[in-house]
Tab-separated table of C-alpha atoms in Angstrom:
chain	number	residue	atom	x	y	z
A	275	UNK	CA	65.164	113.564	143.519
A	276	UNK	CA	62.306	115.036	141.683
A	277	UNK	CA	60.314	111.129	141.566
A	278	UNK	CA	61.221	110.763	145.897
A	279	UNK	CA	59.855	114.230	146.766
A	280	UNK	CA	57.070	113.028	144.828
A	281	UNK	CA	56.096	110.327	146.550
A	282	UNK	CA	56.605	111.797	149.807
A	283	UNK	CA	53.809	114.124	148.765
A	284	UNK	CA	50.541	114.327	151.307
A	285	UNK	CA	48.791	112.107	148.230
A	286	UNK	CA	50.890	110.978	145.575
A	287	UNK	CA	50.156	109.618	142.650
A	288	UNK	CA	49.490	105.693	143.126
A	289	UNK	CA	51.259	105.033	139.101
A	290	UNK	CA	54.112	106.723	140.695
A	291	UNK	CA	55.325	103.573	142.241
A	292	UNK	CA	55.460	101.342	139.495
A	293	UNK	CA	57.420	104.245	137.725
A	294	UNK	CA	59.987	103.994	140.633
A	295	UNK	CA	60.023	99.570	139.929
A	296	UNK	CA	60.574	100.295	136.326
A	297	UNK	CA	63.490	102.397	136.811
A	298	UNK	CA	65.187	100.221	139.684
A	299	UNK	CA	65.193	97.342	136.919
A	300	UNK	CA	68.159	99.298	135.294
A	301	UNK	CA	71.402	99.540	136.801
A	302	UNK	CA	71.574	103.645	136.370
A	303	UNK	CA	68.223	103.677	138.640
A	304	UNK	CA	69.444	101.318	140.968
A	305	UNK	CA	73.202	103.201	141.563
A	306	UNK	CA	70.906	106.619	141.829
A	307	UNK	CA	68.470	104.458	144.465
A	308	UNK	CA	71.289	103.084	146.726
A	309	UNK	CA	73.914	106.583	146.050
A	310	UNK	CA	74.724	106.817	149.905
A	311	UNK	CA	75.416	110.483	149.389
A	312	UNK	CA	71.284	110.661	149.297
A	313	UNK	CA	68.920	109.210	151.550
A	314	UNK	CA	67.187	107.657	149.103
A	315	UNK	CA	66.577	104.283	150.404
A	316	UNK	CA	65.403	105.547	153.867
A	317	UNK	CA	63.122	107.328	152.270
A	318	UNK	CA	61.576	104.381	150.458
A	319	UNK	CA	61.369	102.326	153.452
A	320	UNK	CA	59.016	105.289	154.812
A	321	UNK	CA	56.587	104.757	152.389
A	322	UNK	CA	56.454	101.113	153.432
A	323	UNK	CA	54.219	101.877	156.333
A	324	UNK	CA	51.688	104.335	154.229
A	325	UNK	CA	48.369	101.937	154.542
A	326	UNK	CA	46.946	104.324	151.561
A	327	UNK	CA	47.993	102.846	148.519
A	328	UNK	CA	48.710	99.429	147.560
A	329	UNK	CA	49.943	100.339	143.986
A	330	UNK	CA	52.352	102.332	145.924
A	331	UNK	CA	53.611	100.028	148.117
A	332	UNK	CA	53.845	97.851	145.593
A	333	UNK	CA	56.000	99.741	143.513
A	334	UNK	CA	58.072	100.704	146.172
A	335	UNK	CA	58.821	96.684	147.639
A	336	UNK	CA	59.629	96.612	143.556
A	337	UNK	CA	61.949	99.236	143.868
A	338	UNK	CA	63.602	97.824	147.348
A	339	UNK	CA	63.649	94.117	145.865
A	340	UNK	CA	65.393	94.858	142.687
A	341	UNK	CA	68.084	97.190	144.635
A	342	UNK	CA	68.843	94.216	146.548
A	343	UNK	CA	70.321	92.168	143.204
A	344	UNK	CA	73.174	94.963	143.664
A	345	UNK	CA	75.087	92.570	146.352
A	346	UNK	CA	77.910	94.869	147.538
A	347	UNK	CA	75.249	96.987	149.302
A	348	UNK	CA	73.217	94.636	150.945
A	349	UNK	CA	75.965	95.205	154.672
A	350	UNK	CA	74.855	98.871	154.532
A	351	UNK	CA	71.267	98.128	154.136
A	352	UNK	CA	71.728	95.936	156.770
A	353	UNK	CA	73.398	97.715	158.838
A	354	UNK	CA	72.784	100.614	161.381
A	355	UNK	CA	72.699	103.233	158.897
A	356	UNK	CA	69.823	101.929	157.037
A	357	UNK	CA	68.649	99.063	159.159
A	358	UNK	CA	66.295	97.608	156.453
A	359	UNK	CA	65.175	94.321	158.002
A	360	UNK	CA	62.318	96.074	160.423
A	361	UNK	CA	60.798	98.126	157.622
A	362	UNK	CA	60.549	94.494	155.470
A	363	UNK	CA	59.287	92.487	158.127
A	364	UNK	CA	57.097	94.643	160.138
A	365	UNK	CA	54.597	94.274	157.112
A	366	UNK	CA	54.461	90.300	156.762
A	367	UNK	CA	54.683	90.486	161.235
A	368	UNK	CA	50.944	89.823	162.617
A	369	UNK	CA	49.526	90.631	165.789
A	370	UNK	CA	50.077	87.290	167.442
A	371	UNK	CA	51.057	86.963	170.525
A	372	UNK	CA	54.585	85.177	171.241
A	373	UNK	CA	56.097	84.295	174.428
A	374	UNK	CA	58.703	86.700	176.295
A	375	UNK	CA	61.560	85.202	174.904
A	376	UNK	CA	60.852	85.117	171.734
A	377	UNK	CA	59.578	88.800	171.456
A	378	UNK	CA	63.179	89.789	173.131
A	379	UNK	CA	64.632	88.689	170.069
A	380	UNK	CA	62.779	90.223	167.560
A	381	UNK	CA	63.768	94.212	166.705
A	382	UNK	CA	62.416	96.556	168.638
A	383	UNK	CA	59.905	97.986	165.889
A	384	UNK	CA	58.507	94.389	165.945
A	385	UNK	CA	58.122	93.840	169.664
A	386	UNK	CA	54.595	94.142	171.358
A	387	UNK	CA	52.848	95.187	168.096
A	388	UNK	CA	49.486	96.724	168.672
A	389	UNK	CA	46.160	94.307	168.294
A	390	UNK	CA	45.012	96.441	165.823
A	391	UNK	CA	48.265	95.978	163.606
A	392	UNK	CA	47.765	93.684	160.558
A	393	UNK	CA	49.991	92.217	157.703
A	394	UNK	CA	49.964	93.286	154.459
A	395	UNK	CA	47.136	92.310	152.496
A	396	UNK	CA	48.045	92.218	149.200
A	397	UNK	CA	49.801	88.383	148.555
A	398	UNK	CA	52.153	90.133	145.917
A	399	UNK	CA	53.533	92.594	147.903
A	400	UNK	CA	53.953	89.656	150.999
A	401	UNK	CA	55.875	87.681	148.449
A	402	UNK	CA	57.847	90.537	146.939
A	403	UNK	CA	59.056	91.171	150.530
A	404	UNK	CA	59.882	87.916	151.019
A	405	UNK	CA	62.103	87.647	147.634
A	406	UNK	CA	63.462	91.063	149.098
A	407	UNK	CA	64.340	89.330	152.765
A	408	UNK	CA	66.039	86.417	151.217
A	409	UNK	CA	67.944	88.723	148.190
A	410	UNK	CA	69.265	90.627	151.107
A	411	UNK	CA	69.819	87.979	153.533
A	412	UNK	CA	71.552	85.213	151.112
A	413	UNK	CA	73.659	87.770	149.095
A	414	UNK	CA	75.367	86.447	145.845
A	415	UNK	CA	78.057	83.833	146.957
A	416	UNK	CA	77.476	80.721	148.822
A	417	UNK	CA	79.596	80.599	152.128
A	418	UNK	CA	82.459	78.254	151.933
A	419	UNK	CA	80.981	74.589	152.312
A	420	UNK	CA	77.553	75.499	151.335
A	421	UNK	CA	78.306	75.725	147.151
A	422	UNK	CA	76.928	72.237	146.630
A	423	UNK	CA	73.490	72.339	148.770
A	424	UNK	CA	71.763	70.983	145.565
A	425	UNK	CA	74.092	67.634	145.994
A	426	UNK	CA	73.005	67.245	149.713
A	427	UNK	CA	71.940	63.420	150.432
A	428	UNK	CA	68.335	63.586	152.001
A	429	UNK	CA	67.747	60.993	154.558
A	430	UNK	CA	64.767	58.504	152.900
A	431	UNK	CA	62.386	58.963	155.849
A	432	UNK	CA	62.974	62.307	155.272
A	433	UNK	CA	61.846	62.379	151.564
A	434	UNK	CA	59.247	59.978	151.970
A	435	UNK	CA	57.502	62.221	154.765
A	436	UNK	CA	58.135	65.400	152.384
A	437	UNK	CA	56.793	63.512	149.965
A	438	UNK	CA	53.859	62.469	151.640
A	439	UNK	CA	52.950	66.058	153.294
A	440	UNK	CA	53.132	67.598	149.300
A	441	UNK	CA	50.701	64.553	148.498
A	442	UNK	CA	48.288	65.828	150.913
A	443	UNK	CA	48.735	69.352	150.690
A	444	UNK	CA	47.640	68.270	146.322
A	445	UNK	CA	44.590	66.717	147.866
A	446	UNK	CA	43.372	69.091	150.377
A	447	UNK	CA	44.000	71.776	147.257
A	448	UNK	CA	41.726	69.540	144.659
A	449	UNK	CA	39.263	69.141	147.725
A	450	UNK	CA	39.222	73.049	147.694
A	451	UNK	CA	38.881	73.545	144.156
A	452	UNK	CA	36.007	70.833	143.877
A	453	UNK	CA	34.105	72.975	146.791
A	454	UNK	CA	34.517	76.178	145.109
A	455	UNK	CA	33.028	75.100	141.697
């Protein structure tokens, strides 16, 4: 409680987030993180949209992302209650432009973002989010059916085009690299 009301201070302390990360890698901080007799987790997803500090953030996607490996929450934090999907996304969500049907589908808190809005730009915290979206999203079991994806027959045309886009993704890459230097 003390650690929370700390980082919902005007200006906490930036190493205050990776203290929160450290203790959501044990199971004790994670049950005290997700306890649904405390808002805890609401209050983390608050500090998600604080533009102020990156260390912060960063400790707090930590903190979200590591909760997430305890699978018998993840239909309350996706659920009304909590409702943790717009708080992940609405930092990796750009101001682009999409057409009316497709912004109808998106959450509200996503819809008609402001031009001035921009993703997060800090590629570890985009691609702690993202291991956070698919930890919630995929949960621990496999669906009935879906067990032996690794086993799944690809179509040759299908490899062979895969195959041929990672080929020239390795080029354009070396390309790159030979620029830079």
């Amino acid at each position: 409680e003390l650690l929370l009301r700390a980082l919902n201070a005007a200006r906490p302390p930036a190493e205050l987030g990776a203290l929160l990360c450290n203790l959501s890698q044990a199971p004790e901080g994670r049950r005290a993180l997700l306890d649904r007799s405390r808002p805890a987790v609401p209050r983390l997803l608050a500090l998600l949209r604080r533009a102020d500090s990156a260390e912060l953030r960063r400790g707090v996607v930590g903190a979200l992302r590591n909760c997430c490996f305890e699978h018998e929450h993840h239909e309350w934090l996706l659920g009304e209650e909590v409702d943790v999907l717009p708080f992940l996304l609405l930092p990796l969500a750009g101001p682009e432009e999409l057409p009316e049907e497709e912004m109808e589908q998106l959450p509200l808190d996503l819809q008609y973002l402001p031009p001035e809005h921009r993703r997060e730009e800090q590629p570890e915290i985009r691609k702690m989010l993202l291991e956070t979206l698919l930890l919630v999203l995929i949960g621990d079991e496999p669906q009935a059916g879906m067990e032996n994806l690794l086993e799944v027959t690809v179509p040759e045309d299908l490899e062979q085009r895969l195959q041929d886009m990672d080929r020239e993704e390795q080029r354009e890459w070396r390309k790159e690299q030979e620029e830079e230097q």
